[in-house]
Amino acid sequence: MALTVANPQGMQVVWFKRDLRVHDHAALTAAAQAGKVLCIYVCEPQLWQQPDASGRQWHFLLESLSDLQRSLARRGSRLHVLVGDMTEVLEKLHQQLPIAALYAHEETGNDYTYRRDIAVGQWCRQHRVAWQEFRQFGVVRRLRHRDDWKDHWESHNAAATKSVPAANWAQLGCLPGEVALKDLPQVMQRLLPGLLDDNPVARQRGGRQSGIAILEDFLQRRSRQYRGGISSPLSATSACSRLSAHLAYGCLSLREIVQATQRHLASATDLNAHHQRGLRAFISRLYWHCHFIQKLESQPDIEWRNLHRGYDGLREADWNDAHFVALIHARTGWPLVDACVTMLRETGWLNFRMRAMLVSVASYALWLHWRPVGEWLARQFVDYEPGIHWSQMQMQAGTTGINTTRVYNPIKQARDQDPEGRFVRHWLPYMRQVPDAWLFEPWRMPDDLQRQHGLVPGRDLPLPLVDFENATRLAKARVHTLRRQPDVREAKAAIVDKHGSRQRTSQQRRARTRQAPETRLQLDLAL
């Protein structure tokens, strides 16, 4: 179909990526102020071939795109969905109608998107197309040091949210390579067979309208459970905000969530002290959300390389494929671990403490390198956010060099977080036959009870892959021996200086003559 453009010169192209909303969209607002606006989303097959991509993420994205398309249509615009390599898409588009400027939000993604954005920048310079990028989170591109980072975060989130602009929308026919959104699943299935098959029935649904409803429900009702409720997998499903996927895909902006929470704190008259502390803790975790993404922004190679290079070679040569296969198939023998893996497979979500426990068990008890484990977990998480994910993978695996070693004992965690076995019995049917007294270590059941209940460890329920106490003692000894080496200790200071958080604002720091950088970073990022 031929393009019908009243004035094709100087098109302002808004490139939607992981910012699938119209409200508080800085790139869209800027484009609307500059001229005729064309909105595009480019579905990149190469992106979905990356080892951290999965069908469950794609389906959430598709629902979010559908919501965005409806939102634009109500305003007289249209979302043009294109398929292909981004620079090739731009080249074809530019040949048909001159692009004056490309607008987008900054993205701290995986290595593919990092290199893709570099290529897009080169293309724009070659074709003299202005490329304007805007901050999506409280993350600072080309950050020189961390000293004033908290100030940047606070100023970004204190700024007024941008309302939907009154734009001069481009009225076009089909663009080169455009695909109707309803046909996109068939196109992707043809290009990447099997991708769409990964679509858990119980996963969260995408889209801004869903995100707004979840935020309202959290602020008005569920946030009462937030303080004290986010650690146990029994209560976390409702106690957590459940906004992480909507943040990851930009259905809601970080700023509007922060401000909505602050308004609720200031205006609600029925908040008791416990509820208020919970909401403040939630805002604090939104801060830590950006703090960890900043690490990947400042050092992109932590996606695949140890943050502290002194830990290179610690686990790489000892990879145990049998341990990894047992982990991903929920056959480690520790009921809470296997129940968490099963829940993650069936829903695409798990609360933070249980995520940390999975990585800890993989890293210490099973002595698995964090990178392959991280790729598997990334594919499981509908709310996969690369900056948080890879920072936390290394933090839990002990390769940052600046954090305390944290080993989660799955037996103790089960006693603390699922004392009646309701969670493990829900996700592991064979555990329903296990008497209460043996919930935490069912492999120790006496022979007569095994016969009585028809359960034989090793046949009807998996045996632990290793002796947890011995395995973790040896693992910690290896990590701590390396940590004590002079060159490893000396390299720590530079990492703290580059990535360590600063607890105070610059005004507070100026009031003090000396402040030690924080080395024990907050872990609980459950949103």
Coordinates of C-alpha atoms in Angstrom, one line a residue:
M1 CA 0.0 0.0 0.0
A2 CA 1.3 3.4 -0.9
L3 CA 2.1 5.9 1.8
T4 CA -0.2 8.9 2.1
V5 CA 1.6 11.7 3.9
A6 CA 0.4 15.2 3.7
N7 CA 3.9 16.5 4.5
P8 CA 6.5 13.7 4.6
Q9 CA 9.4 16.1 5.4
G10 CA 10.7 16.1 8.9
M11 CA 8.9 13.1 10.4
Q12 CA 9.3 12.7 14.2
V13 CA 9.6 9.0 14.9
V14 CA 8.9 7.7 18.4
W15 CA 10.5 4.2 18.9
F16 CA 8.7 2.3 21.6
K17 CA 10.9 -0.3 23.3
R18 CA 10.3 -1.3 27.0
D19 CA 8.2 1.8 27.6
L20 CA 4.8 0.6 26.4
R21 CA 2.6 3.5 27.6
V22 CA 1.5 6.9 26.5
H23 CA 1.2 8.6 29.9
D24 CA 4.5 10.1 31.3
H25 CA 6.3 9.2 28.1
A26 CA 9.1 11.8 27.7
A27 CA 10.1 10.7 24.2
L28 CA 6.5 11.0 22.9
T29 CA 6.0 14.4 24.6
A30 CA 9.2 15.7 23.0
A31 CA 8.3 14.4 19.5
A32 CA 4.8 16.0 19.8
Q33 CA 6.3 19.4 20.4
A34 CA 8.6 19.1 17.4
G35 CA 6.3 18.1 14.5
K36 CA 4.4 15.3 12.9
V37 CA 4.6 12.1 15.0
L38 CA 5.0 8.6 13.8
C39 CA 4.8 5.8 16.5
I40 CA 6.6 2.5 15.8
Y41 CA 7.4 -0.7 17.6
V42 CA 10.0 -3.0 16.0
C43 CA 9.8 -6.7 16.8
E44 CA 13.4 -8.0 16.4
P45 CA 13.7 -11.7 15.8
Q46 CA 17.3 -11.6 16.9
L47 CA 16.4 -10.2 20.2
W48 CA 14.0 -13.1 20.8
Q49 CA 16.8 -15.6 19.9
Q50 CA 18.9 -14.4 22.8
P51 CA 19.5 -16.9 25.7
D52 CA 17.6 -14.7 28.2
A53 CA 14.4 -14.4 26.1
S54 CA 11.3 -16.6 26.4
G55 CA 7.8 -17.0 25.1
R56 CA 6.2 -16.0 28.4
Q57 CA 7.9 -12.6 28.1
W58 CA 6.8 -12.3 24.5
H59 CA 3.2 -13.0 25.4
F60 CA 3.3 -10.3 28.1
L61 CA 4.8 -7.9 25.6
L62 CA 2.1 -8.7 23.0
E63 CA -0.7 -7.9 25.5
S64 CA 1.1 -4.7 26.4
L65 CA 1.4 -3.7 22.8
S66 CA -2.3 -4.3 22.3
D67 CA -3.1 -2.0 25.2
L68 CA -0.7 0.6 23.8
Q69 CA -2.3 0.3 20.4
R70 CA -5.8 0.9 21.8
S71 CA -4.5 3.9 23.8
L72 CA -3.0 5.5 20.8
A73 CA -6.1 4.8 18.7
R74 CA -8.3 6.7 21.2
R75 CA -6.0 9.7 20.6
G76 CA -6.2 9.5 16.8
S77 CA -2.9 7.9 16.3
R78 CA -1.7 4.4 15.4
L79 CA 1.1 2.0 16.5
H80 CA 3.0 0.7 13.4
V81 CA 4.5 -2.7 14.2
L82 CA 7.5 -3.6 12.1
V83 CA 9.6 -6.8 12.1
G84 CA 13.3 -7.0 11.4
D85 CA 16.7 -5.7 12.4
M86 CA 16.3 -2.1 13.7
T87 CA 18.8 -0.4 11.5
E88 CA 17.4 -2.2 8.4
V89 CA 13.9 -1.1 9.4
L90 CA 15.1 2.5 9.7
E91 CA 16.8 2.4 6.4
K92 CA 13.7 1.2 4.6
L93 CA 11.6 3.7 6.4
H94 CA 13.9 6.6 5.7
Q95 CA 13.9 5.7 2.0
Q96 CA 10.1 6.1 1.9
L97 CA 9.7 9.2 4.1
P98 CA 12.5 11.3 5.5
I99 CA 13.0 11.0 9.2
A100 CA 14.0 14.2 10.9
A101 CA 14.5 12.7 14.4
L102 CA 14.2 9.5 16.3
Y103 CA 12.9 9.6 19.9
A104 CA 13.3 6.8 22.5
H105 CA 13.8 6.1 26.1
E106 CA 17.3 5.0 27.3
E107 CA 17.4 1.2 27.8
T108 CA 19.7 -0.7 30.1
G109 CA 19.2 -4.1 28.5
N110 CA 21.2 -7.1 27.6
D111 CA 24.3 -7.2 25.4
Y112 CA 22.1 -7.5 22.2
T113 CA 20.2 -4.3 22.9
Y114 CA 23.4 -2.5 24.0
R115 CA 25.0 -3.2 20.6
R116 CA 21.8 -2.6 18.8
D117 CA 21.5 0.9 20.2
I118 CA 25.2 1.6 19.3
A119 CA 24.3 0.6 15.7
V120 CA 21.2 2.8 15.7
G121 CA 23.3 5.7 16.9
Q122 CA 25.8 5.2 14.1
W123 CA 22.9 4.9 11.5
C124 CA 21.4 8.2 12.8
R125 CA 24.7 10.0 12.5
Q126 CA 25.4 8.7 9.0
H127 CA 21.9 9.8 7.9
R128 CA 22.0 13.0 9.9
V129 CA 18.9 12.0 11.8
A130 CA 18.8 13.5 15.3
W131 CA 18.4 10.8 18.0
Q132 CA 17.0 12.0 21.3
E133 CA 17.0 9.6 24.3
F134 CA 15.3 10.2 27.6
R135 CA 15.7 8.7 31.0
Q136 CA 13.3 5.9 31.8
F137 CA 14.3 5.2 35.4
G138 CA 16.4 6.9 38.0
V139 CA 19.5 5.6 36.0
V140 CA 22.1 8.0 34.8
R141 CA 23.9 7.4 31.5
R142 CA 27.6 8.2 31.5
L143 CA 27.6 8.5 35.3
R144 CA 31.0 9.8 36.5
H145 CA 30.6 8.7 40.1
R146 CA 28.0 7.6 42.6
D147 CA 28.3 10.5 45.0
D148 CA 25.3 12.4 43.8
W149 CA 23.3 9.5 42.4
K150 CA 20.6 9.6 45.1
D151 CA 20.0 13.2 44.2
H152 CA 19.6 12.3 40.5
W153 CA 17.1 9.6 41.5
E154 CA 15.1 11.9 43.7
S155 CA 15.0 14.7 41.2
H156 CA 13.9 12.4 38.4
N157 CA 11.0 11.0 40.4
A158 CA 10.0 14.3 41.9
A159 CA 9.5 15.9 38.4
A160 CA 5.9 16.3 37.2
T161 CA 4.6 13.3 35.2
K162 CA 4.0 14.2 31.6
S163 CA 0.4 14.0 30.5
V164 CA -0.6 12.6 27.1
P165 CA 0.4 15.2 24.5
A166 CA -1.8 16.8 21.9
A167 CA 0.2 15.7 18.9
N168 CA 0.1 16.2 15.2
W169 CA -0.1 12.5 14.4
A170 CA 1.1 11.1 11.1
Q171 CA -1.7 9.5 9.1
L172 CA -0.1 6.8 7.1
G173 CA -0.9 3.6 5.3
C174 CA 1.2 0.5 5.9
L175 CA 4.9 1.1 6.2
P176 CA 7.6 -1.1 4.6
G177 CA 7.7 -4.3 6.6
E178 CA 4.6 -3.5 8.7
V179 CA 2.7 -6.3 10.3
A180 CA -0.8 -6.1 11.8
L181 CA -0.6 -6.7 15.5
K182 CA -3.1 -9.5 15.3
D183 CA -0.9 -11.3 12.7
L184 CA 2.3 -10.9 14.8
P185 CA 2.0 -14.2 16.6
Q186 CA 1.9 -16.1 13.4
V187 CA 4.8 -14.2 12.0
M188 CA 6.9 -14.9 15.1
Q189 CA 5.9 -18.6 15.1
R190 CA 7.1 -18.9 11.6
L191 CA 10.4 -17.1 12.3
L192 CA 11.0 -18.7 15.7
P193 CA 9.2 -22.0 16.0
G194 CA 8.5 -23.0 19.5
L195 CA 8.9 -19.5 21.1
L196 CA 5.1 -19.0 21.6
D197 CA 4.6 -22.4 23.2
D198 CA 6.0 -21.1 26.5
N199 CA 2.9 -19.4 27.8
P200 CA 2.0 -20.4 31.4
V201 CA -1.7 -20.2 32.1
A202 CA -1.1 -18.6 35.5
R203 CA 1.3 -15.9 34.4
Q204 CA 0.5 -12.2 34.9
R205 CA -1.2 -10.4 32.0
G206 CA 0.4 -7.4 30.4
G207 CA -0.8 -3.9 29.5
R208 CA -1.2 -0.5 31.2
Q209 CA -4.8 -1.0 32.2
S210 CA -3.8 -4.2 34.1
G211 CA -0.9 -2.4 35.7
I212 CA -3.0 0.5 36.9
A213 CA -5.5 -1.9 38.4
I214 CA -2.7 -3.7 40.2
L215 CA -1.2 -0.5 41.5
E216 CA -4.6 0.7 42.9
D217 CA -5.3 -2.6 44.5
F218 CA -1.9 -2.6 46.1
L219 CA -2.1 0.9 47.5
Q220 CA -5.7 0.6 48.7
R221 CA -5.6 -3.0 50.0
R222 CA -2.7 -5.3 49.6
S223 CA 0.0 -3.0 50.9
R224 CA -1.2 -3.6 54.4
Q225 CA 0.6 -7.0 54.2
Y226 CA 3.7 -5.6 52.6
R227 CA 5.8 -5.2 55.7
G228 CA 6.3 -8.7 57.0
G229 CA 4.5 -10.4 54.1
I230 CA 6.9 -10.4 51.2
S231 CA 9.3 -13.0 52.4
S232 CA 7.2 -16.1 52.6
P233 CA 6.0 -17.6 49.3
L234 CA 2.7 -18.2 51.0
S235 CA 1.9 -14.5 51.5
A236 CA 4.2 -12.8 49.0
T237 CA 1.9 -13.5 46.0
S238 CA -0.5 -10.9 47.3
A239 CA 1.7 -8.9 49.7
C240 CA 4.2 -7.9 47.0
S241 CA 3.1 -5.1 44.7
R242 CA 3.3 -7.4 41.7
L243 CA 4.3 -4.4 39.6
S244 CA 7.7 -5.7 38.5
A245 CA 6.7 -6.9 35.1
H246 CA 4.8 -3.7 34.4
L247 CA 7.8 -1.7 35.3
A248 CA 10.1 -3.9 33.2
Y249 CA 8.1 -3.3 30.1
G250 CA 7.2 0.3 30.9
C251 CA 3.4 -0.1 31.1
L252 CA 3.7 2.2 34.1
S253 CA 6.5 4.7 34.7
L254 CA 8.6 4.4 37.8
R255 CA 7.9 8.1 38.5
E256 CA 4.1 7.7 38.5
I257 CA 4.4 4.7 40.9
V258 CA 6.6 6.6 43.3
Q259 CA 4.4 9.6 43.2
A260 CA 1.2 7.6 43.6
T261 CA 2.6 5.9 46.6
Q262 CA 3.7 9.2 48.1
R263 CA 0.3 10.7 47.6
H264 CA -1.4 7.8 49.2
L265 CA 0.9 8.1 52.2
A266 CA 0.2 11.8 52.5
S267 CA -3.6 11.7 51.9
A268 CA -5.0 8.4 53.2
T269 CA -6.5 8.8 56.7
D270 CA -6.8 5.1 57.6
L271 CA -3.1 4.2 57.5
N272 CA -1.7 2.8 60.7
A273 CA 2.0 2.9 61.5
H274 CA 2.6 -0.6 60.2
H275 CA 1.0 0.2 56.9
Q276 CA 2.9 3.5 56.6
R277 CA 6.2 1.7 57.2
G278 CA 5.3 -0.9 54.5
L279 CA 4.7 1.8 51.9
R280 CA 7.9 3.6 52.8
A281 CA 9.7 0.3 52.5
F282 CA 8.1 -0.1 49.0
I283 CA 9.4 3.3 47.9
S284 CA 12.9 2.3 49.2
R285 CA 12.8 -0.8 47.1
L286 CA 12.0 1.3 44.0
Y287 CA 15.2 3.2 44.8
W288 CA 17.1 -0.1 45.0
H289 CA 15.5 -1.2 41.7
C290 CA 17.3 1.7 40.0
H291 CA 20.5 1.3 42.1
F292 CA 21.1 -2.2 40.7
I293 CA 20.2 -1.3 37.1
Q294 CA 22.8 1.5 37.4
K295 CA 25.4 -1.2 37.9
L296 CA 24.7 -2.8 34.5
E297 CA 24.4 0.7 32.9
S298 CA 27.9 1.6 34.2
Q299 CA 29.5 -1.7 33.5
P300 CA 27.6 -3.7 30.8
D301 CA 29.9 -6.7 30.9
I302 CA 28.6 -7.9 34.3
E303 CA 26.0 -9.7 32.2
W304 CA 28.6 -12.3 31.4
R305 CA 31.8 -11.5 33.3
N306 CA 32.5 -11.5 37.1
L307 CA 32.2 -8.0 38.5
H308 CA 35.4 -8.7 40.5
R309 CA 37.8 -10.2 38.1
G310 CA 39.7 -11.8 40.9
Y311 CA 36.9 -14.4 41.0
D312 CA 37.5 -15.6 37.4
G313 CA 37.9 -19.3 37.4
L314 CA 36.2 -19.9 40.7
R315 CA 33.4 -22.1 39.4
E316 CA 33.8 -22.2 35.7
A317 CA 35.8 -25.4 35.4
D318 CA 33.6 -27.4 37.9
W319 CA 30.4 -27.3 36.0
N320 CA 28.1 -30.2 36.9
D321 CA 25.5 -30.7 34.2
A322 CA 23.6 -33.4 36.3
H323 CA 23.2 -30.9 39.1
F324 CA 21.9 -28.2 36.6
V325 CA 19.4 -30.6 35.0
A326 CA 18.1 -31.7 38.4
L327 CA 17.7 -28.0 39.4
I328 CA 15.7 -26.9 36.3
H329 CA 13.5 -30.0 36.5
A330 CA 12.7 -29.5 40.2
R331 CA 14.5 -32.6 41.3
T332 CA 17.1 -31.3 43.8
G333 CA 15.6 -33.2 46.7
W334 CA 15.0 -30.1 48.8
P335 CA 11.2 -29.7 48.8
L336 CA 11.2 -25.9 49.1
V337 CA 13.7 -25.5 46.3
D338 CA 11.8 -27.9 44.0
A339 CA 8.4 -26.2 44.9
C340 CA 9.9 -22.8 44.0
V341 CA 11.2 -24.0 40.6
T342 CA 7.8 -25.5 39.9
M343 CA 5.9 -22.3 40.8
L344 CA 8.3 -20.3 38.7
R345 CA 7.8 -22.6 35.7
E346 CA 4.0 -22.5 36.1
T347 CA 3.5 -18.8 36.8
G348 CA 6.7 -16.9 35.7
W349 CA 7.0 -15.2 39.1
L350 CA 8.6 -15.9 42.5
N351 CA 9.1 -13.6 45.5
F352 CA 12.6 -12.2 46.0
R353 CA 13.7 -14.3 49.0
M354 CA 12.9 -17.5 47.2
R355 CA 14.7 -16.2 44.1
A356 CA 17.7 -15.5 46.3
M357 CA 17.5 -19.0 47.8
L358 CA 17.5 -20.6 44.4
V359 CA 20.6 -18.8 43.3
S360 CA 22.3 -19.5 46.6
V361 CA 21.6 -23.2 46.4
A362 CA 22.8 -23.3 42.8
S363 CA 26.0 -21.3 43.6
Y364 CA 27.1 -22.9 46.9
A365 CA 25.4 -26.3 47.5
L366 CA 25.5 -27.3 43.8
W367 CA 28.6 -25.2 42.9
L368 CA 27.2 -24.0 39.6
H369 CA 28.5 -21.0 37.7
W370 CA 26.0 -18.1 37.8
R371 CA 25.9 -17.4 34.1
P372 CA 24.1 -20.5 32.8
V373 CA 21.9 -20.5 35.9
G374 CA 21.1 -16.8 35.2
E375 CA 20.2 -17.5 31.6
W376 CA 17.7 -20.2 32.7
L377 CA 16.2 -18.0 35.4
A378 CA 16.0 -15.0 33.1
R379 CA 13.8 -17.1 30.7
Q380 CA 11.5 -18.1 33.6
F381 CA 10.9 -14.6 34.9
V382 CA 8.1 -12.7 33.1
D383 CA 9.5 -9.6 34.9
Y384 CA 13.1 -10.1 33.8
E385 CA 14.9 -6.8 34.2
P386 CA 18.6 -7.3 33.0
G387 CA 20.1 -4.7 35.3
I388 CA 18.6 -6.1 38.4
H389 CA 18.9 -9.7 37.3
W390 CA 22.6 -9.9 36.6
S391 CA 23.6 -7.7 39.5
Q392 CA 21.7 -9.9 41.8
M393 CA 23.0 -13.2 40.2
Q394 CA 26.5 -12.1 41.0
M395 CA 25.7 -10.7 44.4
Q396 CA 24.1 -14.0 45.5
A397 CA 26.9 -16.0 43.9
G398 CA 29.5 -14.0 45.8
T399 CA 31.5 -12.7 42.8
T400 CA 31.0 -9.0 43.3
G401 CA 33.8 -8.9 45.9
I402 CA 32.0 -6.3 48.0
N403 CA 29.1 -8.1 49.5
T404 CA 28.7 -10.4 52.5
T405 CA 28.5 -14.1 51.5
R406 CA 24.8 -15.1 51.8
V407 CA 24.0 -18.8 51.9
Y408 CA 20.3 -19.7 52.2
N409 CA 19.6 -23.1 53.8
P410 CA 16.5 -24.5 52.1
I411 CA 15.6 -26.6 55.1
K412 CA 15.7 -23.6 57.5
Q413 CA 13.9 -21.4 55.0
A414 CA 11.1 -24.1 54.7
R415 CA 10.8 -24.1 58.5
D416 CA 10.7 -20.3 58.6
Q417 CA 8.6 -19.5 55.6
D418 CA 6.4 -22.6 55.1
P419 CA 6.2 -24.3 58.5
E420 CA 3.0 -26.2 57.7
G421 CA 4.1 -27.3 54.3
R422 CA 1.2 -25.7 52.5
F423 CA 3.4 -24.2 49.8
V424 CA 5.4 -27.4 49.0
R425 CA 2.3 -29.5 49.1
H426 CA 0.6 -27.2 46.6
W427 CA 3.3 -27.3 44.1
L428 CA 4.7 -30.9 44.7
P429 CA 1.9 -33.4 44.7
Y430 CA 4.1 -36.2 46.1
M431 CA 4.7 -34.1 49.2
R432 CA 1.0 -34.4 50.1
Q433 CA 1.7 -38.0 51.2
V434 CA 4.5 -37.0 53.5
P435 CA 3.6 -36.8 57.3
D436 CA 4.1 -33.4 58.9
A437 CA 7.0 -34.6 61.0
W438 CA 9.0 -35.2 57.9
L439 CA 8.1 -32.3 55.7
F440 CA 11.5 -30.6 55.8
E441 CA 13.6 -33.7 55.3
P442 CA 11.4 -36.4 53.8
W443 CA 14.3 -38.5 52.7
R444 CA 14.9 -39.3 56.4
M445 CA 11.5 -41.0 56.9
P446 CA 11.8 -44.4 58.6
D447 CA 11.3 -47.4 56.4
D448 CA 8.0 -48.4 58.0
L449 CA 6.6 -44.9 57.3
Q450 CA 7.9 -45.1 53.7
R451 CA 6.0 -48.4 53.2
Q452 CA 2.9 -47.0 55.0
H453 CA 2.6 -43.9 52.8
G454 CA 3.9 -45.6 49.6
L455 CA 6.9 -43.2 49.3
V456 CA 10.4 -44.4 48.6
P457 CA 13.1 -41.7 48.6
G458 CA 14.9 -41.9 45.3
R459 CA 11.9 -43.4 43.5
D460 CA 8.8 -41.5 44.5
L461 CA 10.6 -38.4 45.7
P462 CA 14.1 -37.1 44.9
L463 CA 17.0 -37.5 47.2
P464 CA 19.1 -34.4 47.9
L465 CA 21.9 -34.1 45.3
V466 CA 24.5 -33.4 48.0
D467 CA 24.9 -33.1 51.7
F468 CA 23.9 -29.5 52.1
E469 CA 26.1 -28.7 55.2
N470 CA 29.2 -30.3 53.8
A471 CA 28.8 -28.9 50.4
T472 CA 28.2 -25.3 51.5
R473 CA 31.0 -25.5 54.1
L474 CA 33.5 -26.4 51.3
A475 CA 32.0 -23.8 49.0
K476 CA 32.3 -21.0 51.5
A477 CA 35.8 -22.0 52.3
R478 CA 36.8 -21.8 48.6
V479 CA 35.2 -18.3 48.3
H480 CA 36.7 -17.0 51.5
T481 CA 40.2 -18.3 50.7
L482 CA 40.1 -16.4 47.4
R483 CA 38.7 -13.3 49.1
R484 CA 41.6 -13.2 51.6
Q485 CA 44.2 -13.0 48.8
P486 CA 45.9 -9.6 48.8
D487 CA 45.3 -8.8 45.2
V488 CA 41.6 -9.7 45.5
R489 CA 41.3 -7.5 48.6
E490 CA 43.0 -4.6 47.0
A491 CA 40.7 -4.6 44.0
K492 CA 37.6 -4.3 46.2
A493 CA 38.0 -0.6 46.9
A494 CA 37.7 0.4 43.2
I495 CA 34.5 -1.7 42.9
V496 CA 32.9 0.0 46.0
D497 CA 33.8 3.4 44.6
K498 CA 32.2 2.6 41.2
H499 CA 29.1 0.7 42.3
G500 CA 28.6 1.1 46.0
S501 CA 25.5 3.0 47.1
R502 CA 25.7 6.3 48.9
Q503 CA 23.1 6.4 51.6
R504 CA 22.9 10.2 52.0
T505 CA 22.0 13.0 49.6
S506 CA 24.8 15.4 48.5
Q507 CA 23.6 18.0 51.0
Q508 CA 23.8 15.6 53.8
R509 CA 27.2 14.4 52.7
R510 CA 28.5 18.0 52.6
A511 CA 27.5 18.3 56.3
R512 CA 29.8 15.5 57.1
T513 CA 33.6 15.4 56.6
R514 CA 33.8 11.7 56.0
Q515 CA 31.5 8.9 55.0
A516 CA 32.4 5.4 54.3
P517 CA 30.8 3.9 51.2
E518 CA 28.2 1.3 51.9
T519 CA 29.3 -2.2 51.4
R520 CA 26.3 -4.2 52.7
L521 CA 23.7 -3.4 50.0
Q522 CA 20.1 -4.1 50.6
L523 CA 18.9 -7.4 49.1
D524 CA 15.2 -7.5 49.3
L525 CA 14.0 -6.1 46.0
A526 CA 10.6 -7.8 46.0
L527 CA 8.2 -5.4 44.5

